[in-house]
Coordinates of C-alpha atoms in Angstrom, one line a residue:
M27 CA -73.3 -32.6 49.8
A28 CA -76.2 -35.1 49.1
M29 CA -75.1 -38.5 47.7
L30 CA -76.5 -41.8 46.7
R31 CA -75.1 -44.9 45.0
L32 CA -75.9 -45.4 41.4
P33 CA -75.3 -48.3 38.9
N34 CA -73.1 -47.7 35.8
A35 CA -73.1 -49.3 32.4
D36 CA -70.0 -51.4 33.2
G37 CA -71.9 -53.1 36.1
T38 CA -70.2 -51.2 38.9
I39 CA -72.1 -49.1 41.5
T40 CA -70.5 -45.9 42.6
D41 CA -71.2 -42.8 44.7
Y42 CA -72.9 -40.0 42.9
H43 CA -72.8 -36.6 44.6
L44 CA -75.6 -34.2 43.6
T45 CA -74.5 -30.7 42.4
G46 CA -77.7 -29.2 41.2
T47 CA -79.5 -26.1 42.6
V48 CA -83.2 -25.6 42.7
V49 CA -84.6 -23.0 40.2
P50 CA -86.7 -20.4 41.9
R51 CA -90.4 -20.4 41.2
P52 CA -92.0 -17.2 40.0
Q53 CA -94.0 -15.1 42.5
S54 CA -96.7 -14.6 40.0
V55 CA -97.6 -16.1 36.6
P56 CA -94.8 -15.0 34.2
Q57 CA -95.3 -13.5 30.8
F58 CA -93.3 -14.7 27.8
N59 CA -92.4 -13.3 24.4
R60 CA -92.8 -16.7 22.9
I61 CA -95.9 -18.8 22.8
A62 CA -95.0 -21.8 24.9
Y63 CA -97.2 -24.9 25.1
A64 CA -96.2 -27.8 27.4
A65 CA -97.6 -31.1 26.2
A66 CA -98.8 -32.7 29.5
H67 CA -98.7 -36.3 30.7
I68 CA -101.5 -38.2 32.5
V69 CA -101.2 -39.8 35.9
S70 CA -102.4 -43.4 36.2
D71 CA -104.3 -44.7 39.2
P72 CA -102.7 -48.0 40.3
L73 CA -105.3 -48.5 43.1
R74 CA -108.1 -48.8 40.5
E75 CA -106.1 -50.5 37.8
T76 CA -107.7 -53.7 36.6
D77 CA -106.7 -53.8 32.9
P78 CA -103.8 -51.3 32.5
W79 CA -103.0 -52.3 28.9
N80 CA -106.5 -51.9 27.5
H81 CA -108.5 -49.8 29.9
P82 CA -106.1 -47.9 32.2
A83 CA -107.4 -46.0 35.2
I84 CA -106.6 -42.3 35.4
D85 CA -106.0 -40.4 38.6
W86 CA -107.9 -37.3 37.6
D87 CA -107.1 -35.3 40.7
A88 CA -103.3 -35.7 40.2
T89 CA -103.7 -35.2 36.4
M90 CA -105.5 -31.9 36.8
A91 CA -103.1 -30.8 39.6
F92 CA -100.2 -31.1 37.2
R93 CA -102.0 -28.9 34.8
H94 CA -102.4 -26.3 37.5
H95 CA -98.6 -26.6 38.0
L96 CA -97.9 -25.8 34.4
W97 CA -100.4 -22.9 34.2
S98 CA -98.8 -21.4 37.3
L99 CA -95.5 -21.3 35.5
G100 CA -96.9 -19.4 32.5
F101 CA -97.4 -22.3 30.1
K102 CA -100.3 -23.0 27.8
I103 CA -101.1 -26.7 27.7
A104 CA -101.2 -29.0 24.6
E105 CA -103.8 -31.4 25.9
A106 CA -104.4 -35.0 24.9
M107 CA -101.3 -35.1 22.7
D108 CA -98.5 -37.7 22.3
T109 CA -97.1 -36.9 25.7
S110 CA -100.4 -38.1 27.3
Q111 CA -99.8 -41.5 25.7
R112 CA -102.4 -40.8 23.0
G113 CA -102.7 -44.1 21.1
M114 CA -100.2 -45.7 23.4
G115 CA -102.3 -46.2 26.5
L116 CA -104.9 -43.4 26.2
D117 CA -107.6 -44.2 23.6
W118 CA -110.2 -41.8 22.2
N119 CA -112.7 -42.6 25.0
G120 CA -110.1 -41.7 27.6
A121 CA -109.0 -38.6 25.6
Q122 CA -112.6 -37.3 25.6
Q123 CA -112.6 -37.4 29.4
L124 CA -109.2 -35.7 29.5
I125 CA -110.2 -33.0 27.1
R126 CA -113.5 -32.3 28.8
R127 CA -112.0 -32.2 32.3
S128 CA -109.1 -30.0 31.2
L129 CA -111.4 -27.5 29.5
E130 CA -113.6 -27.3 32.6
T131 CA -110.6 -26.9 34.9
A132 CA -109.1 -24.2 32.7
R133 CA -112.2 -22.1 33.1
T134 CA -111.6 -21.9 36.8
V135 CA -108.0 -20.6 36.4
K136 CA -107.4 -17.0 35.5
G137 CA -105.4 -16.8 32.2
A138 CA -105.3 -20.5 31.7
D139 CA -105.1 -21.6 28.1
L140 CA -104.9 -24.9 26.3
A141 CA -105.4 -26.5 22.9
C142 CA -106.5 -30.1 22.4
G143 CA -105.3 -32.8 20.1
I144 CA -107.7 -34.1 17.5
G145 CA -106.8 -37.2 15.5
T146 CA -108.2 -40.4 14.1
D147 CA -107.2 -42.9 16.9
Q148 CA -110.7 -44.3 17.1
L149 CA -110.1 -45.6 13.6
A150 CA -107.6 -48.4 13.4
P151 CA -105.4 -47.8 10.3
A152 CA -106.2 -51.2 8.8
D153 CA -110.0 -50.4 9.2
A154 CA -109.7 -47.3 7.0
R155 CA -111.2 -48.1 3.7
S156 CA -111.3 -44.6 2.2
L157 CA -110.2 -41.0 2.8
D158 CA -113.8 -40.4 3.8
D159 CA -113.3 -42.7 6.8
V160 CA -110.3 -40.6 7.9
I161 CA -112.3 -37.4 7.4
R162 CA -115.2 -38.7 9.5
A163 CA -112.8 -39.7 12.3
Y164 CA -111.2 -36.2 12.3
E165 CA -114.7 -34.6 12.2
T166 CA -115.9 -36.5 15.2
Q167 CA -113.0 -35.3 17.3
L168 CA -113.1 -31.8 16.0
E169 CA -116.8 -31.6 16.8
F170 CA -116.2 -32.9 20.3
V171 CA -113.5 -30.4 21.1
E172 CA -115.4 -27.4 19.7
K173 CA -118.6 -28.5 21.5
H174 CA -116.8 -28.2 24.7
G175 CA -115.4 -24.8 23.8
G176 CA -111.9 -25.9 22.9
R177 CA -109.3 -25.1 20.2
S178 CA -107.7 -27.9 18.2
I179 CA -104.3 -29.2 17.3
M180 CA -104.7 -31.4 14.3
M181 CA -102.5 -34.4 15.0
A182 CA -100.9 -36.6 12.4
S183 CA -103.0 -39.5 11.6
R184 CA -101.8 -43.1 11.4
A185 CA -104.9 -44.0 9.4
L186 CA -104.2 -41.3 6.8
A187 CA -100.6 -42.4 6.6
Y188 CA -101.8 -46.0 6.0
I189 CA -104.3 -45.2 3.2
A190 CA -102.9 -42.0 1.5
R191 CA -101.1 -42.5 -1.8
S192 CA -100.3 -39.0 -2.9
P193 CA -100.0 -35.4 -1.7
D194 CA -103.5 -34.8 -3.1
D195 CA -104.9 -37.3 -0.6
Y196 CA -103.4 -35.3 2.3
A197 CA -104.6 -32.0 0.8
L198 CA -108.2 -33.4 0.5
V199 CA -108.3 -34.5 4.1
Y200 CA -106.7 -31.4 5.6
N201 CA -108.6 -28.9 3.4
R202 CA -111.9 -30.6 4.5
I203 CA -111.2 -30.4 8.2
L204 CA -109.7 -26.9 8.2
S205 CA -112.7 -25.6 6.2
Q206 CA -115.0 -26.8 9.1
A207 CA -113.1 -25.5 12.1
Q208 CA -114.6 -22.6 14.1
N209 CA -111.1 -21.5 15.3
K210 CA -107.7 -21.5 13.8
I211 CA -105.9 -24.8 14.1
V212 CA -102.3 -25.8 14.8
L213 CA -101.1 -28.5 12.5
H214 CA -98.8 -31.3 13.8
W215 CA -95.9 -32.8 11.8
L216 CA -94.6 -35.8 13.8
G217 CA -91.7 -37.7 12.5
E218 CA -91.3 -41.4 12.2
M219 CA -88.9 -41.4 15.2
F220 CA -91.9 -40.5 17.4
D221 CA -94.3 -42.9 15.6
P222 CA -93.0 -45.4 13.1
Q223 CA -96.5 -45.7 11.5
L224 CA -96.2 -42.1 10.1
G225 CA -93.8 -42.9 7.3
G226 CA -94.3 -40.9 4.1
Y227 CA -96.5 -38.3 5.8
W228 CA -97.6 -35.4 3.5
T229 CA -96.5 -37.4 0.4
G230 CA -98.0 -40.9 0.5
Q231 CA -94.7 -42.3 -0.5
A232 CA -92.4 -44.1 1.9
D233 CA -88.9 -42.7 2.2
S234 CA -89.8 -39.6 0.3
P235 CA -87.3 -36.7 0.6
F236 CA -87.9 -34.1 3.2
E237 CA -88.2 -31.4 0.5
D238 CA -91.1 -33.2 -1.0
A239 CA -92.9 -33.3 2.3
L240 CA -92.1 -29.7 3.0
T241 CA -93.4 -28.5 -0.4
N242 CA -96.7 -30.4 0.1
V243 CA -97.4 -29.2 3.7
L244 CA -96.6 -25.7 2.7
A245 CA -99.1 -25.9 -0.1
I246 CA -101.8 -27.0 2.4
I247 CA -100.9 -24.2 4.7
N248 CA -100.9 -21.6 1.9
D249 CA -104.3 -22.7 0.7
N250 CA -105.6 -22.4 4.3
R251 CA -103.5 -19.6 5.7
S252 CA -106.5 -17.9 7.3
R253 CA -107.4 -21.1 9.2
V254 CA -104.0 -22.2 10.3
E255 CA -102.5 -20.7 13.5
G256 CA -99.2 -22.5 13.0
I257 CA -97.5 -25.8 12.7
K258 CA -95.6 -27.9 15.2
I259 CA -92.7 -29.8 13.6
S260 CA -91.1 -32.7 15.5
L261 CA -88.3 -34.1 13.3
L262 CA -85.4 -33.7 15.7
D263 CA -83.5 -31.9 13.0
S264 CA -83.0 -28.1 13.4
A265 CA -82.2 -27.6 9.7
C266 CA -85.5 -29.1 8.7
E267 CA -87.4 -26.8 11.2
I268 CA -85.5 -23.7 10.0
A269 CA -86.3 -24.6 6.4
L270 CA -90.0 -24.8 7.2
R271 CA -89.9 -21.7 9.4
N272 CA -88.3 -19.5 6.8
R273 CA -90.9 -20.5 4.2
L274 CA -94.1 -20.1 6.2
P275 CA -96.5 -17.4 5.1
E276 CA -96.8 -14.3 7.3
N277 CA -98.8 -14.7 10.4
V278 CA -98.5 -18.5 10.4
L279 CA -96.4 -19.6 13.4
C280 CA -93.7 -22.2 13.7
F281 CA -93.9 -24.2 16.9
T282 CA -90.8 -26.2 17.7
G283 CA -91.4 -29.8 18.7
D284 CA -87.6 -30.5 18.5
D285 CA -86.7 -32.0 21.9
F286 CA -83.1 -32.1 20.8
N287 CA -82.5 -28.5 19.7
Y288 CA -85.3 -26.4 21.2
A289 CA -83.0 -24.0 23.0
E290 CA -81.4 -22.5 19.9
L291 CA -84.7 -22.7 17.9
I292 CA -86.7 -20.8 20.5
E293 CA -84.0 -18.1 20.8
G294 CA -83.9 -17.9 17.0
D295 CA -81.6 -16.1 14.6
D296 CA -81.4 -12.7 12.9
N297 CA -84.5 -13.6 10.8
R298 CA -87.0 -15.7 12.8
Y299 CA -87.5 -17.7 15.9
S300 CA -89.7 -20.7 16.9
H301 CA -92.5 -20.7 19.4
A302 CA -92.7 -24.0 21.4
L303 CA -95.0 -27.0 21.7
L304 CA -92.8 -29.5 23.6
G305 CA -93.1 -32.6 25.7
I306 CA -89.9 -31.9 27.5
F307 CA -91.5 -28.8 29.0
D308 CA -93.6 -31.2 31.1
A309 CA -90.4 -32.5 32.7
V310 CA -88.4 -29.2 33.0
A311 CA -91.2 -26.7 33.5
P312 CA -89.7 -24.5 36.3
S313 CA -86.4 -24.2 34.4
A314 CA -88.1 -23.5 31.1
S315 CA -90.4 -20.9 32.7
Y316 CA -87.4 -19.2 34.3
A317 CA -85.5 -19.2 31.0
L318 CA -88.4 -17.9 29.0
S319 CA -89.0 -15.1 31.5
A320 CA -85.4 -14.1 31.1
L321 CA -85.7 -14.2 27.3
A322 CA -88.8 -12.0 27.5
A323 CA -86.8 -9.5 29.5
G324 CA -84.0 -9.4 26.9
D325 CA -81.6 -11.4 29.0
N326 CA -80.5 -13.9 26.4
A327 CA -77.5 -14.9 28.4
T328 CA -79.6 -16.1 31.4
F329 CA -82.0 -17.8 29.0
R330 CA -79.1 -19.8 27.6
S331 CA -77.5 -20.5 31.0
V332 CA -80.8 -22.0 32.3
I333 CA -82.2 -23.7 29.3
E334 CA -79.1 -25.2 27.7
P335 CA -78.3 -27.6 30.6
T336 CA -81.7 -29.2 30.1
V337 CA -80.9 -30.2 26.5
P338 CA -78.6 -33.2 27.4
L339 CA -81.4 -34.4 29.7
S340 CA -84.0 -34.1 27.0
R341 CA -81.8 -35.9 24.5
K342 CA -81.5 -38.8 26.9
I343 CA -85.3 -38.9 27.5
F344 CA -86.0 -38.7 23.8
E345 CA -83.3 -41.1 22.7
A346 CA -84.3 -44.0 20.3
P347 CA -86.7 -45.6 20.5
T348 CA -88.1 -42.1 20.8
Q349 CA -91.7 -43.0 21.1
Y350 CA -91.0 -44.3 24.7
Y351 CA -90.0 -40.8 25.9
K352 CA -93.1 -40.6 28.0
A353 CA -91.6 -42.9 30.5
G354 CA -88.8 -40.5 31.3
V355 CA -91.2 -37.6 31.6
V356 CA -93.3 -39.4 34.1
F357 CA -90.3 -40.6 36.0
L358 CA -89.2 -37.0 36.6
A359 CA -92.8 -36.1 37.6
W360 CA -92.6 -38.8 40.3
L361 CA -89.1 -37.8 41.5
N362 CA -90.3 -34.2 41.8
G363 CA -93.4 -35.1 43.8
H364 CA -96.1 -34.5 41.3
Q365 CA -97.4 -38.0 41.7
N366 CA -97.0 -40.6 44.4
H367 CA -96.0 -43.6 42.3
F368 CA -94.1 -44.5 39.1
T369 CA -96.6 -46.5 37.1
M370 CA -98.1 -45.5 33.7
P371 CA -101.0 -46.5 31.6
A372 CA -100.3 -49.6 29.5
G373 CA -97.3 -50.3 31.8
M374 CA -95.3 -47.9 29.8
Q375 CA -92.7 -47.5 32.6
S376 CA -91.3 -50.9 31.5
A377 CA -90.4 -49.4 28.1
R378 CA -87.0 -48.2 29.4
G379 CA -84.3 -49.9 31.4
L380 CA -82.7 -49.3 34.7
L381 CA -79.6 -47.6 33.3
H382 CA -81.7 -45.2 31.2
Y383 CA -83.5 -44.0 34.4
T384 CA -80.2 -43.8 36.3
D385 CA -78.8 -41.5 33.5
I386 CA -82.0 -39.4 33.7
F387 CA -81.4 -38.9 37.4
R388 CA -77.9 -37.7 36.9
L389 CA -78.7 -35.5 34.0
A390 CA -81.8 -34.0 35.9
D391 CA -79.5 -33.1 38.8
Q392 CA -76.9 -31.5 36.5
A393 CA -79.7 -29.6 34.7
N394 CA -81.1 -28.3 38.0
V395 CA -84.5 -29.8 37.5
L396 CA -84.7 -31.9 40.6
N397 CA -86.9 -29.4 42.4
R398 CA -87.2 -31.4 45.6
P399 CA -83.7 -33.1 45.8
D400 CA -84.3 -34.8 49.2
L401 CA -87.5 -36.4 48.0
A402 CA -85.9 -37.4 44.6
I403 CA -83.0 -39.1 46.5
R404 CA -85.4 -41.1 48.7
R405 CA -87.5 -42.1 45.8
M406 CA -84.5 -43.0 43.6
Q407 CA -83.0 -45.1 46.4
N408 CA -86.3 -47.0 47.0
W409 CA -86.8 -47.6 43.3
L410 CA -83.2 -48.9 42.9
S411 CA -83.8 -51.3 45.8
I412 CA -86.8 -52.7 44.1
Q413 CA -84.7 -53.2 40.9
G414 CA -82.2 -55.2 43.0
V415 CA -79.6 -52.6 43.4
K416 CA -78.2 -52.7 47.0

């Protein structure tokens, strides 16, 4: 049985014996009965890094190779989203390169699909003087994605949250952008735990009740139901998601972004289920693919047995401060051999501590997502030695 020594919260270092098994890869691209987007990370290039906080260098070959990995497992890709460090290491200039390259790459892969995040991150919130400034920022990004043949996910806007004072302000901006889109758009409801600057979203009032925000976003969706494919909700509260899901108009989809409760939400209840648009699918892609394939075959028991062990891992990766979850996602990509280093744009790997990563290693093993255990052990041992763990 494979073993290595890992530090514990009490300061001790003890033997850890791995127990996980490798999930088999599909022989061909699987088909799901849920729409499943994996929000994908980007790979930095430390050999070309000169200003990692402000102008990070991207390893485009490794970044695109990871997208091939996700497509081969049956996932659609949510591109240039929060998981790619959008607004936390990847600025709009970098996002344009990422979107263009991913769309070009997708055209070379049979069946590959993706949707691209549009936001207002080229507009600093404090520089927004009017709603028209926010609209123009969204329009610029929508035009870029559509010019390159892409579909859009309308990300929550820090600038809009900063300047909006009422539900009418949100309705004005969203109605304007949705009316211009060539294709249906997925909306994006990101909670404050993911981005503290998004307080009061949909209402313009800080600490407004969930029901007020729900009422207002549903009004926007109902006014634009022919232009909205669905909405991703990331509040880490299954009750909130179910409340939204049950009130969506027919043919408007609910995409879970709940990295705490996705297993039960994807499986659904007697009435409805959620599709998926998840950052954790980047980290647990083979397991999630296997589970979704079982669900599509009507084997709910196998779906649960495979997907549920990944939930404790996801809860650790997305623990508060949640916005730093990207570090855990990239850590697992490194352990599993999808990149040859553990560095991130803006030095984001430093956002979590040694014990957090150690817990991720244990939980990844127990969730059966260490797809190359021998490599993961070697890399974990080398990383611990650099951290001073003998």
